[in-house]
Amino acid sequence: MCEKLISINKLSAGTKNYQILHNISFDINACEIVCLLGSSGSGKTMTALSILNMLPLNVTQTSGSILYNNKPFNENICGTFISMIMQAPASCFDSVFTIGTQFKDILISNHKEYSINRVYTMLEKVELHNPQDILNSYPFQLSGGMLQRVMIAIALSLDSKVIIADEPTSDLDVAGQKEIIDLILKLKKENKSVLMITHNLAVAKSCADKIAVMEHGRLVDIFKKDELLLENRHKYTKELIAANNWLYANKWNIDLGENYAEM
Ligand SMILES: Nc1ncnc2c1ncn2[C@@H]1O[C@H](COP(=O)(O)OP(=O)(O)OP(=O)(O)O)[C@@H](O)[C@H]1O
């Protein structure tokens, strides 16, 4: 039986006026890549922010629980147990400090050992083979893909067990997407678990062990990757599959609309 690192149980959250998340339950096990898949606004980021205990001020958890190694949240969870790779890494770095300064500050503020050799090793692990130049650069001097890799190197240096990656491929071209997917797979080999948020079924298919599908704030389907094409998939999952492969639109009788039919 796999070790449960994070267990989300009947989580609901919302503002004073409306509910955003409804009764979400799923687990993240050791050395597992879970992809949270769904369209824009379906609640993927809110789920991740709930796990990080970082919901916006106007949003609160209204019911349910989240356990980390069977324990409730405490102040040491973020950084040491979980770290996050953001969708737009440029906005996470301060443009007036070098990458090296910020890398060091993050390690020290999370009470992690800092040594330049270890930082070099982590940068090498994410295929940044000129670590000295990277550390001397300012964020605006690096591409989006390079900044994503620096964030992954920071997450590795923090030695967190779980890494949450919020759409890490969405701002990248196809080659950049593949590089980040390869790195996510490498994280699993380093005994990390990953919660990867994406709206891209192909990305989920290429790296997930388990896919959880969200629609309108609800988790409507959850399954192992090799169960993707089973007949008992939820209607919304089938629509996502059909939109990627019209053969399944025919098989499941899903109307993809006039524009798609013309292709
Ligand atoms: N600060 C906020 N206050 C109130 N509602 C919010 C807030 N932030 C997001 N929402 C709403 O919560 C819902 C879920 O948003 P969320 O960002 O989790 O979606 P998502 O699936 O991550 O979308 P995307 O793929 O576009 O990032 C949306 O309807 C959104 O409008």
Coordinates of C-alpha atoms in Angstrom, one line a residue, residues 56-154:
P56 CA -7.0 34.5 -1.0
L57 CA -8.3 36.6 2.0
N58 CA -11.8 36.7 0.7
V59 CA -12.0 32.9 0.2
T60 CA -12.3 30.5 3.1
Q61 CA -12.4 26.7 3.6
T62 CA -16.0 26.1 4.6
S63 CA -15.7 22.3 5.3
G64 CA -13.5 19.3 5.0
S65 CA -10.0 18.6 6.0
I66 CA -6.5 18.3 4.5
L67 CA -3.9 16.0 6.2
Y68 CA -0.2 16.0 5.6
N69 CA 1.3 12.7 6.6
N70 CA -1.9 12.2 8.6
K71 CA -1.3 15.5 10.5
P72 CA -3.1 18.8 10.1
F73 CA -1.4 21.9 8.6
N74 CA 1.4 23.5 10.5
E75 CA 3.8 26.4 9.7
N76 CA 6.6 24.0 8.6
I77 CA 4.5 22.4 5.8
C78 CA 5.2 25.1 3.1
G79 CA 8.8 25.0 1.9
T80 CA 9.8 21.9 3.7
F81 CA 7.0 19.4 3.0
I82 CA 5.5 21.1 0.0
S83 CA 6.9 23.6 -2.5
M84 CA 5.2 25.3 -5.4
I85 CA 6.2 26.0 -9.0
M86 CA 4.2 28.9 -10.3
Q87 CA 2.6 29.3 -13.7
A88 CA 4.4 32.6 -14.4
P89 CA 7.8 32.2 -12.8
A90 CA 8.8 35.7 -13.8
S91 CA 6.3 37.1 -11.4
C92 CA 7.8 35.1 -8.5
F93 CA 11.3 36.5 -8.8
D94 CA 12.2 40.1 -7.8
S95 CA 13.6 41.8 -10.8
V96 CA 16.2 43.9 -8.9
F97 CA 18.1 40.9 -7.4
T98 CA 20.1 38.2 -9.1
I99 CA 18.8 34.6 -9.3
G100 CA 21.8 33.7 -7.0
T101 CA 20.7 36.1 -4.3
Q102 CA 17.1 35.0 -4.4
F103 CA 18.1 31.3 -4.5
K104 CA 20.2 31.7 -1.4
D105 CA 17.5 33.8 0.5
I106 CA 14.8 31.2 -0.1
L107 CA 17.1 28.4 1.2
I108 CA 18.1 30.4 4.3
S109 CA 14.6 31.6 5.1
N110 CA 13.5 27.9 5.0
H111 CA 16.3 26.9 7.3
K112 CA 18.0 24.8 4.6
E113 CA 21.7 24.4 4.3
Y114 CA 23.2 26.7 1.7
S115 CA 26.3 25.8 -0.2
I116 CA 27.2 27.0 -3.6
N117 CA 28.3 23.5 -4.7
R118 CA 24.8 22.1 -3.8
V119 CA 23.1 24.9 -5.7
Y120 CA 25.3 24.1 -8.7
T121 CA 24.3 20.4 -8.4
M122 CA 20.6 21.3 -8.3
L123 CA 21.0 23.6 -11.3
E124 CA 22.8 20.8 -13.2
K125 CA 20.0 18.4 -12.3
V126 CA 17.5 20.6 -14.1
E127 CA 19.8 20.8 -17.2
L128 CA 21.1 24.3 -16.5
H129 CA 24.7 23.6 -17.4
N130 CA 26.1 27.0 -16.9
P131 CA 25.1 27.5 -13.2
Q132 CA 27.5 30.4 -12.5
D133 CA 26.0 32.4 -15.3
I134 CA 22.5 31.6 -14.2
L135 CA 23.1 32.7 -10.6
N136 CA 24.6 35.9 -11.8
S137 CA 21.6 36.7 -14.0
Y138 CA 18.7 38.9 -13.3
P139 CA 15.3 37.2 -13.8
F140 CA 14.5 39.3 -16.9
Q141 CA 17.7 37.9 -18.6
L142 CA 16.4 34.3 -18.5
S143 CA 13.6 32.8 -20.7
G144 CA 10.4 31.5 -19.1
G145 CA 11.6 27.9 -19.5
M146 CA 14.9 28.7 -17.7
L147 CA 13.0 30.4 -14.9
Q148 CA 10.7 27.3 -14.6
R149 CA 13.8 25.2 -14.3
V150 CA 15.3 27.5 -11.6
M151 CA 12.1 27.1 -9.6
I152 CA 12.3 23.3 -9.9
A153 CA 16.0 23.5 -8.8
I154 CA 14.8 25.6 -5.7

